[in-house]
Short mmCIF file of C-alpha atoms in Angstrom, two decimals:
data_model
loop_
_atom_site.label_atom_id
_atom_site.label_comp_id
_atom_site.label_asym_id
_atom_site.label_seq_id
_atom_site.Cartn_x
_atom_site.Cartn_y
_atom_site.Cartn_z
CA MET A 1026 -56.06 29.23 23.84
CA SER A 1027 -57.03 25.46 22.78
CA GLU A 1028 -54.96 26.07 19.67
CA ILE A 1029 -51.94 26.82 21.98
CA THR A 1030 -52.51 24.09 24.74
CA LYS A 1031 -53.69 21.05 22.66
CA TYR A 1032 -50.31 19.56 22.83
CA PHE A 1033 -50.27 20.04 26.57
CA ASP A 1034 -50.54 17.45 28.99
CA VAL A 1035 -50.86 18.41 32.60
CA VAL A 1036 -50.25 16.70 35.98
CA MET A 1037 -51.37 17.86 39.31
CA LEU A 1038 -50.45 16.92 42.78
CA MET A 1039 -53.09 18.34 44.92
CA ALA A 1040 -54.10 17.59 48.74
CA ASP A 1041 -57.32 18.95 48.05
CA VAL A 1042 -59.51 17.07 46.00
CA ARG A 1043 -62.15 19.98 45.73
CA GLU A 1044 -59.60 22.44 44.71
CA ALA A 1045 -58.22 19.83 42.24
CA ARG A 1046 -61.57 19.80 40.67
CA GLU A 1047 -61.74 23.49 40.37
CA LEU A 1048 -58.47 23.62 38.61
CA SER A 1049 -59.54 20.85 36.27
CA LEU A 1050 -62.38 22.46 35.01
CA VAL A 1051 -60.45 25.47 33.88
CA PHE A 1052 -57.88 23.09 32.41
CA LYS A 1053 -60.71 21.72 30.17
CA LYS A 1054 -61.97 24.69 28.91
CA VAL A 1055 -58.60 24.93 26.88
CA GLY A 1056 -58.57 21.48 26.00
CA ILE A 1057 -56.39 19.93 28.84
CA ASN A 1058 -57.59 17.03 30.29
CA PRO A 1059 -55.07 16.80 33.49
CA ILE A 1060 -54.21 13.86 35.52
CA CYS A 1061 -54.42 14.19 39.23
CA TYR A 1062 -52.32 12.65 42.10
CA THR A 1063 -53.14 12.82 46.02
CA GLU A 1064 -50.34 11.15 46.97
CA TYR A 1065 -46.49 11.93 46.60
CA GLY A 1066 -45.17 8.42 45.78
CA PRO A 1067 -47.62 7.90 42.94
CA PHE A 1068 -46.65 11.20 41.40
CA TRP A 1069 -43.02 10.82 41.65
CA HIS A 1070 -43.25 7.43 39.67
CA GLY A 1071 -45.86 8.13 37.51
CA ILE A 1072 -44.41 11.27 35.93
CA LEU A 1073 -40.88 9.24 35.19
CA ASN A 1074 -42.79 7.01 32.45
CA ARG A 1075 -44.56 9.93 30.92
CA PRO A 1076 -43.11 13.15 31.34
CA PRO A 1077 -45.79 15.82 31.46
CA SER A 1078 -45.52 19.37 29.89
CA LEU A 1079 -46.32 20.77 33.12
CA ALA A 1080 -46.57 19.50 36.70
CA LEU A 1081 -48.70 21.67 39.34
CA ILE A 1082 -47.66 20.90 42.54
CA ASP A 1083 -49.42 21.45 45.96
CA ILE A 1084 -46.74 22.98 48.26
CA SER A 1085 -48.21 21.07 51.53
CA LEU A 1086 -47.27 17.64 49.89
CA MET A 1087 -43.96 18.53 48.77
CA GLY A 1088 -42.13 17.10 52.07
CA GLN A 1089 -43.87 13.92 52.02
CA GLY A 1090 -42.16 10.42 51.41
CA HIS A 1091 -38.42 9.80 51.49
CA LEU A 1092 -37.81 10.92 47.88
CA PRO A 1093 -37.12 14.92 47.88
CA LEU A 1094 -38.53 16.40 44.85
CA LYS A 1095 -35.41 18.34 43.94
CA GLU A 1096 -33.74 14.82 43.54
CA HIS A 1097 -36.39 13.63 41.10
CA PRO A 1098 -34.40 12.94 37.74
CA LEU A 1099 -36.93 15.22 35.53
CA ILE A 1100 -36.37 17.97 38.04
CA LYS A 1101 -32.64 17.37 38.24
CA GLY A 1102 -32.23 17.28 34.50
CA GLY A 1103 -34.33 20.39 33.88
CA GLN A 1104 -37.07 18.49 31.56
CA LEU A 1105 -39.99 19.26 33.94
CA PRO A 1106 -41.94 22.57 33.68
CA ILE A 1107 -43.20 23.07 37.15
CA ALA A 1108 -45.35 25.65 39.20
CA PHE A 1109 -46.69 25.51 42.79
CA PHE A 1110 -50.05 26.03 44.55
CA TYR A 1111 -50.55 27.15 48.09
CA LYS A 1112 -53.23 27.98 50.28
CA ASP A 1113 -52.87 31.10 52.96
CA GLU A 1114 -52.20 28.49 55.59
CA HIS A 1115 -49.24 27.06 53.71
CA ARG A 1116 -47.47 30.70 52.91
CA PRO A 1117 -44.49 29.85 55.35
CA LEU A 1118 -43.67 26.97 52.88
CA LEU A 1119 -43.33 29.24 50.08
CA SER A 1120 -39.63 29.68 50.89
CA SER A 1121 -38.97 25.83 49.90
CA THR A 1122 -39.97 27.06 46.20
CA LEU A 1123 -37.00 29.03 46.16
CA ASP A 1124 -34.72 26.10 45.16
CA TYR A 1125 -36.58 25.44 41.96
CA ALA A 1126 -36.71 27.37 38.35
CA HIS A 1127 -40.50 27.28 38.13
CA TYR A 1128 -43.32 29.13 36.26
CA GLY A 1129 -44.94 30.94 39.21
CA LEU A 1130 -47.37 30.27 42.06
CA ILE A 1131 -51.01 29.73 41.94
CA ARG A 1132 -52.91 30.87 45.06
CA LYS A 1133 -56.31 29.25 46.41
CA GLN A 1134 -58.82 31.65 45.19
CA ALA A 1135 -62.33 31.51 43.83
CA ASP A 1136 -61.42 32.18 40.15
CA TYR A 1137 -58.75 30.12 38.63
CA GLU A 1138 -59.07 31.20 34.70
CA ALA A 1139 -56.82 34.06 34.80
CA PRO A 1140 -53.87 33.13 36.77
CA LEU A 1141 -54.11 29.67 34.91
CA LYS A 1142 -54.12 31.33 31.37
CA SER A 1143 -51.20 33.46 32.29
CA LEU A 1144 -49.27 30.20 33.58
CA LEU A 1145 -50.16 28.45 30.37
CA LEU A 1146 -49.10 31.23 28.01
CA ARG A 1147 -45.91 31.46 29.75
CA VAL A 1148 -45.25 27.54 29.70
CA ASN A 1149 -46.25 27.54 26.02
CA GLN A 1150 -43.83 30.53 25.07
CA HIS A 1151 -40.88 28.56 26.64
CA LEU A 1152 -41.81 25.22 25.16
CA ALA A 1153 -42.04 27.14 21.77
CA LEU A 1154 -38.56 28.65 22.17
CA GLU A 1155 -37.38 25.27 22.94
CA GLY A 1156 -38.84 23.82 20.10
CA LEU A 1157 -37.17 26.43 17.85
CA LEU A 1158 -34.05 26.22 19.43
CA LYS A 1159 -34.19 22.46 18.94
CA GLN A 1160 -35.13 22.97 15.20
CA LYS A 1161 -32.19 25.07 14.86
CA GLU A 1162 -29.75 22.88 16.75
CA LEU A 1163 -31.46 20.10 14.27
CA GLU A 1164 -30.98 22.35 10.86
CA LEU A 1165 -27.16 23.12 12.36
CA GLY A 1166 -26.75 19.58 12.94
CA LYS A 1167 -27.58 18.83 9.50
CA ARG A 1168 -25.45 21.05 7.88
CA GLU A 1169 -22.25 20.21 10.03
CA ALA A 1170 -23.04 16.51 9.05
CA GLN A 1171 -22.94 17.62 5.24
CA LEU A 1172 -19.80 19.88 6.09
CA ALA A 1173 -18.30 16.59 7.72
CA ARG A 1174 -19.36 14.62 4.68
CA LEU A 1175 -17.89 16.95 2.18
CA LEU A 1176 -14.32 17.29 4.05
CA LYS A 1177 -14.81 13.46 4.13
CA ASP A 1178 -15.41 12.85 0.31
CA ASN A 1179 -12.51 15.66 -0.04
CA GLU A 1180 -9.96 13.69 2.27
CA GLU A 1181 -10.80 10.39 0.24
CA LEU A 1182 -10.65 12.37 -3.08
CA ARG A 1183 -7.30 13.37 -1.81
CA LEU A 1184 -5.98 10.00 -0.72
CA GLN A 1185 -7.36 8.22 -4.04
CA LEU A 1186 -5.10 10.87 -6.08
CA GLU A 1187 -2.18 9.92 -3.83
CA ALA A 1188 -2.58 6.27 -4.33
CA SER A 1189 -3.20 6.94 -8.21
CA THR A 1190 0.08 8.81 -8.36
CA GLU A 1191 1.90 6.23 -6.38
CA LEU A 1192 0.48 3.69 -8.97
CA LYS A 1193 1.83 6.18 -11.86
CA ASN A 1194 5.22 6.03 -10.30
CA PHE A 1195 5.46 2.53 -11.02
CA GLN A 1196 3.94 2.99 -14.49
CA PHE A 1197 6.21 5.68 -15.87
CA ASP A 1198 9.58 3.78 -14.71
CA GLY A 1199 9.80 1.51 -17.89
CA GLU A 1200 13.43 2.93 -18.90
CA ALA A 1201 14.70 1.46 -15.44
CA LEU A 1202 12.72 -1.80 -15.87
CA ARG A 1203 14.38 -2.14 -19.22
CA ASN A 1204 17.86 -1.57 -17.91
CA ALA A 1205 17.32 -3.39 -14.42
CA GLN A 1206 19.68 -6.50 -14.67
CA ASP A 1207 17.37 -8.27 -11.66
CA PHE A 1208 13.70 -7.77 -11.52
CA SER A 1209 13.98 -8.17 -7.43
CA THR A 1210 15.97 -4.94 -7.86
CA TRP A 1211 13.44 -3.02 -9.72
CA LEU A 1212 10.77 -4.14 -7.23
CA VAL A 1213 12.77 -3.41 -4.60
CA ALA A 1214 13.63 0.32 -5.76
CA HIS A 1215 10.12 1.15 -5.72
CA PHE A 1216 8.83 -0.56 -2.67
CA GLU A 1217 11.88 1.59 -0.90
CA LYS A 1218 10.26 4.65 -2.14
CA TRP A 1219 6.64 3.94 -1.46
CA PRO A 1220 5.73 5.69 1.67
CA TRP A 1221 2.97 3.31 2.61
CA ILE A 1222 5.11 0.26 2.84
CA LYS A 1223 6.70 -0.36 6.17
CA ARG A 1224 8.08 -3.78 5.54
CA PHE A 1225 8.25 -6.26 2.71
CA ALA A 1226 9.25 -9.88 1.90
CA LEU A 1227 9.76 -11.59 -1.45
CA TYR A 1228 9.61 -15.37 -2.32
CA GLU A 1229 10.68 -17.04 -5.63
CA TYR A 1230 10.60 -20.18 -6.95
CA SER A 1231 13.88 -21.87 -7.53
CA LEU A 1232 14.57 -23.53 -10.77
CA SER A 1233 14.20 -27.18 -9.31
CA GLU A 1234 10.69 -25.93 -8.20
CA LYS A 1235 11.16 -27.85 -5.03
CA LYS A 1236 11.88 -24.52 -2.82
CA LEU A 1237 10.79 -21.14 -2.07
CA ILE A 1238 13.93 -18.83 -1.68
CA THR A 1239 14.21 -15.25 -0.40
CA PRO A 1240 16.57 -13.15 -2.86
CA PRO A 1241 19.70 -11.86 -1.20
CA VAL A 1242 18.21 -7.96 -1.35
CA VAL A 1243 19.74 -4.97 0.47
CA SER A 1244 17.00 -2.81 1.93
CA PRO A 1245 16.19 -1.32 5.32
CA LYS A 1246 12.72 -2.49 4.62
CA TYR A 1247 13.34 -5.81 3.43
CA VAL A 1248 12.69 -8.65 5.90
CA PRO A 1249 14.30 -12.01 4.85
CA LEU A 1250 12.23 -15.04 5.18
CA PRO A 1251 13.46 -18.87 5.43
CA ALA A 1252 13.52 -21.25 2.80
CA LEU A 1253 10.77 -23.39 2.36
CA GLN A 1254 10.99 -27.04 0.97
CA VAL A 1255 7.72 -27.81 -1.45
CA SER A 1256 6.81 -31.36 -2.89
CA ALA A 1257 6.11 -29.86 -6.36
CA GLY A 1258 5.93 -26.73 -8.16
CA PRO A 1259 3.66 -23.51 -7.33
CA SER A 1260 0.33 -24.55 -5.83
CA PRO A 1261 -2.23 -22.91 -3.67
CA VAL A 1262 -1.28 -24.97 -0.53
CA MET A 1263 2.33 -23.62 -1.26
CA GLN A 1264 1.23 -20.05 -1.38
CA ASN A 1265 -0.74 -20.47 1.59
CA MET A 1266 2.11 -21.99 3.52
CA ALA A 1267 4.51 -19.08 2.28
CA ALA A 1268 1.66 -16.51 3.36
CA GLN A 1269 1.54 -17.90 6.81
CA VAL A 1270 5.42 -17.66 7.29
CA ALA A 1271 5.35 -14.01 5.91
CA LEU A 1272 2.51 -13.51 8.48
CA GLU A 1273 4.71 -14.56 11.36
CA ASN A 1274 7.09 -12.36 10.17
CA LEU A 1275 5.67 -9.47 9.24
CA GLY A 1276 2.60 -9.34 11.26
CA PRO A 1277 -1.09 -9.12 10.64
CA LYS A 1278 -1.53 -6.29 8.76
CA LEU A 1279 -0.20 -7.88 5.35
CA ILE A 1280 -0.89 -7.40 1.71
CA SER A 1281 -0.04 -10.46 -0.40
CA LEU A 1282 0.61 -10.06 -4.04
CA ASN A 1283 1.21 -13.15 -6.68
CA LEU A 1284 3.39 -11.95 -9.67
CA ILE A 1285 2.89 -14.11 -12.54
CA GLY A 1286 5.53 -13.54 -15.44
CA PRO A 1287 5.36 -15.30 -18.97
CA PHE A 1288 4.41 -18.48 -17.45
CA GLU A 1289 0.82 -19.55 -15.75
CA ASN A 1290 1.79 -20.07 -12.20
CA PRO A 1291 3.10 -17.38 -9.85
CA SER A 1292 6.76 -16.85 -9.80
CA ILE A 1293 7.10 -14.40 -7.36
CA MET A 1294 5.30 -13.73 -3.88
CA VAL A 1295 5.51 -10.28 -2.56
CA PHE A 1296 4.30 -9.74 1.11
CA LEU A 1297 3.72 -5.91 2.02
CA GLU A 1298 3.17 -4.60 5.88
CA ILE A 1299 1.43 -1.45 5.48
CA LYS A 1300 1.77 1.29 7.71
CA GLU A 1301 -0.79 2.14 10.29
CA HIS A 1302 -0.65 5.98 9.92
CA HIS A 1303 0.29 7.80 6.74
CA ASP A 1304 1.40 11.51 6.75
CA VAL A 1305 -2.17 12.72 7.31
CA GLY A 1306 -2.27 11.14 10.48
CA LYS A 1307 -4.92 8.67 10.49
CA ASP A 1308 -5.15 4.64 9.96
CA LEU A 1309 -5.00 4.84 6.12
CA PHE A 1310 -6.13 1.52 5.36
CA GLN A 1311 -8.88 0.81 8.21
CA ASP A 1312 -11.31 1.69 5.47
CA ASP A 1313 -11.21 0.04 1.99
CA ARG A 1314 -11.91 3.44 0.18
CA PHE A 1315 -8.80 4.99 1.32
CA GLN A 1316 -6.80 1.55 -0.52
CA PRO A 1317 -5.08 1.58 -3.56
CA SER A 1318 -6.33 -1.29 -5.92
CA TRP A 1319 -4.30 -3.91 -4.81
CA PRO A 1320 -5.54 -6.26 -7.78
CA LEU A 1321 -4.78 -3.75 -10.25
CA ILE A 1322 -1.31 -3.23 -8.72
CA GLU A 1323 -0.71 -6.90 -8.77
CA ASN A 1324 -1.83 -7.15 -12.37
CA PHE A 1325 0.81 -4.24 -13.24
CA LEU A 1326 3.62 -5.68 -11.42
CA SER A 1327 2.72 -8.91 -12.85
CA GLY A 1328 2.72 -7.57 -16.23
CA ALA A 1329 6.04 -5.42 -15.61
CA TYR A 1330 7.71 -9.06 -14.54
CA ALA A 1331 6.24 -10.67 -17.92
CA ILE A 1332 8.00 -7.76 -19.84
CA TRP A 1333 11.38 -8.05 -17.93
CA GLU A 1334 11.50 -11.68 -18.68
CA LEU A 1335 10.68 -11.40 -22.15
CA GLN A 1336 13.24 -8.43 -22.73
CA HIS A 1337 15.88 -9.80 -20.91
CA PHE A 1338 15.53 -13.74 -21.78
CA THR A 1339 13.62 -13.79 -25.42
CA ILE A 1340 15.80 -13.71 -28.75
CA PRO A 1341 13.36 -12.89 -31.76
CA LYS A 1342 13.54 -16.16 -34.25
CA ASN A 1343 16.39 -16.31 -36.77
CA SER A 1344 18.63 -14.45 -34.48
CA THR A 1345 22.07 -13.86 -35.75
CA LYS A 1346 23.43 -12.71 -32.57
CA GLU A 1347 25.26 -15.94 -31.87
CA ARG A 1348 28.00 -16.91 -34.09
CA SER A 1349 30.74 -20.16 -33.90
CA LEU A 1350 34.01 -19.26 -32.71
CA TYR A 1351 35.58 -19.88 -36.09
CA ASP A 1352 33.30 -16.90 -37.20
CA VAL A 1353 35.05 -14.60 -34.51
CA LEU A 1354 38.51 -15.93 -35.16
CA ALA A 1355 38.11 -15.07 -38.81
CA LEU A 1356 36.60 -11.78 -38.04
CA ALA A 1357 39.44 -10.77 -35.66
CA ASP A 1358 42.04 -12.00 -38.40
CA ARG A 1359 40.02 -9.84 -41.31
CA GLU A 1360 40.60 -6.87 -38.41
CA PHE A 1361 44.42 -8.03 -38.06
CA PHE A 1362 45.54 -8.69 -41.84
CA GLY A 1363 42.56 -6.78 -43.88
CA ASP A 1364 39.32 -8.01 -45.50
CA MET A 1365 40.49 -9.94 -48.68
CA SER A 1366 37.11 -11.19 -49.52
CA THR A 1367 35.63 -10.18 -52.82
CA VAL A 1368 31.96 -10.71 -51.77
CA ARG A 1369 30.47 -7.53 -49.80
CA THR A 1370 28.58 -8.25 -46.67
CA ALA A 1371 26.78 -6.27 -44.11
CA GLU A 1372 29.90 -6.76 -42.10
CA SER A 1373 32.09 -5.33 -44.74
CA GLY A 1374 33.87 -1.85 -44.08
CA VAL A 1375 32.67 -2.21 -39.96
CA ASP A 1376 35.24 -1.51 -37.60
CA PHE A 1377 34.75 -3.95 -34.83
CA VAL A 1378 36.34 -4.40 -31.24
CA PHE A 1379 36.35 -7.57 -29.25
CA ILE A 1380 35.10 -7.94 -25.60
CA GLY A 1381 36.02 -11.16 -23.83
CA LEU A 1382 34.02 -12.00 -20.83
CA ASP A 1383 35.49 -14.79 -18.35
CA ILE A 1384 33.14 -16.01 -15.43
CA SER A 1385 35.63 -18.92 -14.24
CA PHE A 1386 34.91 -17.83 -10.56
CA LEU A 1387 31.94 -19.94 -11.01
CA ASP A 1388 34.20 -22.90 -11.58
CA HIS A 1389 35.32 -22.43 -8.31
CA ILE A 1390 31.93 -22.16 -6.48
CA ILE A 1391 30.54 -25.26 -8.10
CA LYS A 1392 33.78 -27.26 -6.97
CA LYS A 1393 33.28 -25.90 -3.64
CA HIS A 1394 29.95 -27.03 -3.40
CA PRO A 1395 29.66 -30.38 -4.97
CA GLU A 1396 26.55 -31.25 -3.38
CA ASN A 1397 24.84 -28.60 -4.80
CA ARG A 1398 23.22 -29.01 -7.95
CA PHE A 1399 24.14 -26.33 -10.77
CA PHE A 1400 21.60 -26.13 -13.65
CA TRP A 1401 23.83 -25.95 -16.58
CA GLN A 1402 21.36 -25.80 -19.33
CA LYS A 1403 19.09 -23.20 -17.78
CA PHE A 1404 22.03 -21.04 -16.89
CA GLY A 1405 23.47 -21.18 -20.14
CA GLN A 1406 20.59 -20.04 -22.07
CA ASP A 1407 19.36 -17.42 -19.82
CA PHE A 1408 23.12 -16.18 -19.61
CA LYS A 1409 23.62 -16.19 -23.34
CA SER A 1410 20.09 -14.41 -23.87
CA ARG A 1411 20.79 -11.61 -21.54
CA ILE A 1412 24.05 -10.82 -23.41
CA GLN A 1413 22.27 -11.07 -26.60
CA ASN A 1414 19.88 -8.63 -25.47
CA VAL A 1415 22.71 -6.54 -24.36
CA LEU A 1416 23.71 -6.73 -28.03
CA ARG A 1417 20.25 -5.84 -29.71
CA HIS A 1418 21.10 -2.20 -30.31
CA ASP A 1419 23.18 -3.21 -33.39
CA ASP A 1420 22.51 -5.68 -36.24
CA ASN A 1421 26.44 -6.51 -37.12
CA ALA A 1422 27.24 -7.08 -33.22
CA PHE A 1423 27.19 -10.85 -31.90
CA ILE A 1424 28.60 -13.20 -29.49
CA SER A 1425 30.35 -16.63 -29.79
CA VAL A 1426 30.51 -18.99 -26.97
CA ALA A 1427 34.13 -20.19 -26.57
CA GLY A 1428 33.66 -22.71 -23.25
CA PRO A 1429 31.59 -22.96 -20.46
CA TYR A 1430 33.01 -19.84 -18.74
CA SER A 1431 34.08 -17.83 -22.07
CA TYR A 1432 32.41 -15.78 -24.19
CA ILE A 1433 33.77 -13.35 -27.04
CA MET A 1434 31.85 -10.52 -28.25
CA ALA A 1435 32.33 -8.50 -31.51
CA ILE A 1436 31.15 -5.00 -31.11
CA PRO A 1437 31.10 -2.34 -33.87
CA GLN A 1438 33.07 0.62 -32.94
CA ALA A 1439 30.39 2.88 -32.70
CA PHE A 1440 28.22 0.86 -30.10
CA TYR A 1441 31.44 -0.25 -28.17
CA GLN A 1442 31.54 1.95 -24.80
CA ARG A 1443 27.89 1.24 -24.37
CA THR A 1444 27.88 -2.36 -24.59
CA TRP A 1445 31.36 -2.26 -22.70
CA ASP A 1446 29.15 -0.95 -19.77
CA GLN A 1447 26.26 -2.93 -19.86
CA VAL A 1448 28.27 -6.17 -20.40
CA ARG A 1449 30.52 -5.56 -17.15
CA ASP A 1450 27.21 -4.48 -15.31
CA LEU A 1451 25.46 -7.59 -16.42
CA ALA A 1452 28.29 -9.61 -15.50
CA GLN A 1453 28.55 -8.25 -12.20
CA ARG A 1454 25.07 -8.18 -11.12
CA PHE A 1455 23.80 -11.52 -12.69
CA SER A 1456 21.74 -13.55 -10.32
CA TYR A 1457 24.40 -16.74 -10.32
CA TRP A 1458 22.87 -18.12 -7.39
CA ARG A 1459 19.32 -18.77 -8.90
CA TYR A 1460 20.89 -21.63 -11.08
CA PHE A 1461 21.78 -23.55 -7.83
CA GLU A 1462 19.49 -26.18 -6.19
CA ASN A 1463 20.23 -24.52 -3.07
CA PRO A 1464 20.75 -20.95 -3.63
CA GLU A 1465 20.47 -19.74 -0.10
CA LYS A 1466 23.83 -21.41 0.35
CA ILE A 1467 25.72 -19.33 -2.60
CA PHE A 1468 24.54 -15.82 -1.36
CA VAL A 1469 27.48 -15.42 0.33
CA GLU A 1470 29.93 -16.25 -2.36
CA SER A 1471 32.04 -13.71 -4.19
CA VAL A 1472 31.11 -12.83 -7.50
CA ARG A 1473 34.01 -11.71 -9.66
CA PRO A 1474 33.51 -11.78 -13.70
CA LEU A 1475 36.61 -10.27 -15.82
CA THR A 1476 35.81 -8.36 -18.64
CA ARG A 1477 38.43 -7.17 -21.12
CA GLN A 1478 38.98 -5.28 -24.39
CA LEU A 1479 40.90 -8.16 -26.71
CA PRO A 1480 43.23 -7.24 -29.62
CA GLU A 1481 42.05 -7.86 -32.93
CA SER A 1482 43.94 -11.16 -33.89
CA SER A 1483 42.71 -14.99 -33.53
CA ASP A 1484 45.87 -15.55 -31.65
CA ALA A 1485 45.05 -13.01 -28.89
CA LEU A 1486 41.30 -14.34 -28.83
CA LEU A 1487 42.64 -17.88 -28.24
CA ASN A 1488 45.22 -16.67 -25.63
CA PHE A 1489 42.27 -15.06 -23.65
CA ILE A 1490 40.38 -18.49 -23.81
CA ASP A 1491 43.05 -20.54 -22.67
CA ASN A 1492 44.40 -17.81 -20.24
CA PRO A 1493 42.06 -14.86 -19.32
CA ALA A 1494 44.66 -13.09 -17.39
CA THR A 1495 47.35 -13.07 -20.58
CA GLN A 1496 48.64 -9.51 -21.12
CA PHE A 1497 48.77 -8.74 -24.72
CA THR A 1498 50.99 -6.55 -26.97
CA SER A 1499 49.12 -7.17 -30.51
CA VAL A 1500 49.94 -5.64 -34.00
CA SER A 1501 47.11 -4.30 -35.90
CA ARG A 1502 46.87 -3.98 -39.57
CA ARG A 1503 44.47 -2.12 -41.25
CA LYS A 1504 44.32 -1.18 -45.21
CA THR A 1505 44.97 2.47 -46.29
CA GLY A 1506 44.45 2.42 -50.13
CA GLU A 1507 47.45 0.19 -51.06
CA GLN A 1508 49.39 0.43 -47.64
CA MET A 1509 49.25 -1.23 -44.41
CA GLU A 1510 49.05 0.67 -41.07
CA VAL A 1511 50.98 -0.71 -38.24
CA ARG A 1512 49.59 -0.17 -34.73
CA LYS A 1513 50.99 -1.54 -31.50
CA GLU A 1514 49.11 -1.35 -28.42
CA ASN A 1515 49.56 -2.77 -24.63
CA PHE A 1516 46.26 -4.27 -23.51
CA ALA A 1517 46.01 -4.67 -19.99
CA SER A 1518 43.71 -6.77 -17.99
CA GLU A 1519 40.57 -5.29 -16.61
CA THR A 1520 40.31 -5.47 -12.91
CA ARG A 1521 38.18 -8.07 -11.18
CA PRO A 1522 35.33 -6.16 -8.92
#
């Protein structure tokens, strides 16, 4: 019995001290030293601080005081096992015990050992069952926690795989990067497809490095930002100013990426507003574990930007893609009159087609905005480099700069159609506005380049340089053995976009 009850502590509320002593002797036989109260008030407050395993209450004291026993917090919460003691003269009060879920009644008698042992067994069994239930609940709680962690880990893995997939979507689009006429266009195309991005904005440094500009982009997710004047080139202070402007326009949930191209300082600043809820219906970016690696994406985009710049604006050393106007005129006459040279070259036997490109619309824009400085040298270098990159597919193709707005290209017949499409697309999509000191004033201007196939004669090429809209009727002569083939063609001007 002592093993069963050694963790018991018993509190008694007894009016009769002699009977309380008799009951205490029985409890002590089984190793329990009960605490005895003779007044209701101290009993009420005493068990609040240290709830007992069992409370034995004299029913004659239940009605004392202004605090009803059934209103006691431990009684109301079902946390206090109770039993009642009564004498025969208090039998009428037994009906009041019907309001309680108690463990029995102890009647005043000569020997209390048998009824108390029975009471302690009932209480002990109940407490043992409660302990077993709590143990099972604890084990169940642990398993539920393990299951929750497993589900959470699985969800994290799924989201990380999604983030990795989205990053791979950037990496696998190298062909689109090579063919993009403008890096911002390539960037915007990816941001539009990325489901995590709600809105985005871009800043670029102007050529004068005295202004941050937002490029003209057509996208429902794009937020144009106001231009910012800067006192010097890229700097941390300037980047903080740009981030503050983006914060005001896009809101606090903002990711900032600085794209560094072939140069030391960032050339493009990207601001992303991330969606609060992904398709899984939870706040994806409240926890860093659910985020893609923004530094990794920033480094990748910087690398893509550097590659694009190098592909489109860098010509290998000793490149022969540019020739003098005299060379192209001589080649045109060779096509017209035939090759009279006795020296064989790489160009011998190659049939050339000539493409003329006129961008004199730019002259109208420059004169319309005389106060807006145009960076001629940078424009000439970049525009020519872009055309030379288009011609990189064939060693025999080359370009000649015939004037500030005129370009003549000699293209082998085998590569004509592809080159024609790429040159026309380049001329139409080239960012001419970037080469003005205040580019935002040029966004609305019309871009109308003229691309034409030209007849194979120096006369036709010179006429195009003087008047790009000239209508041509040419005679082309090609040697076939000892005979001359005469070919007449009408060349209509390419329609301006």
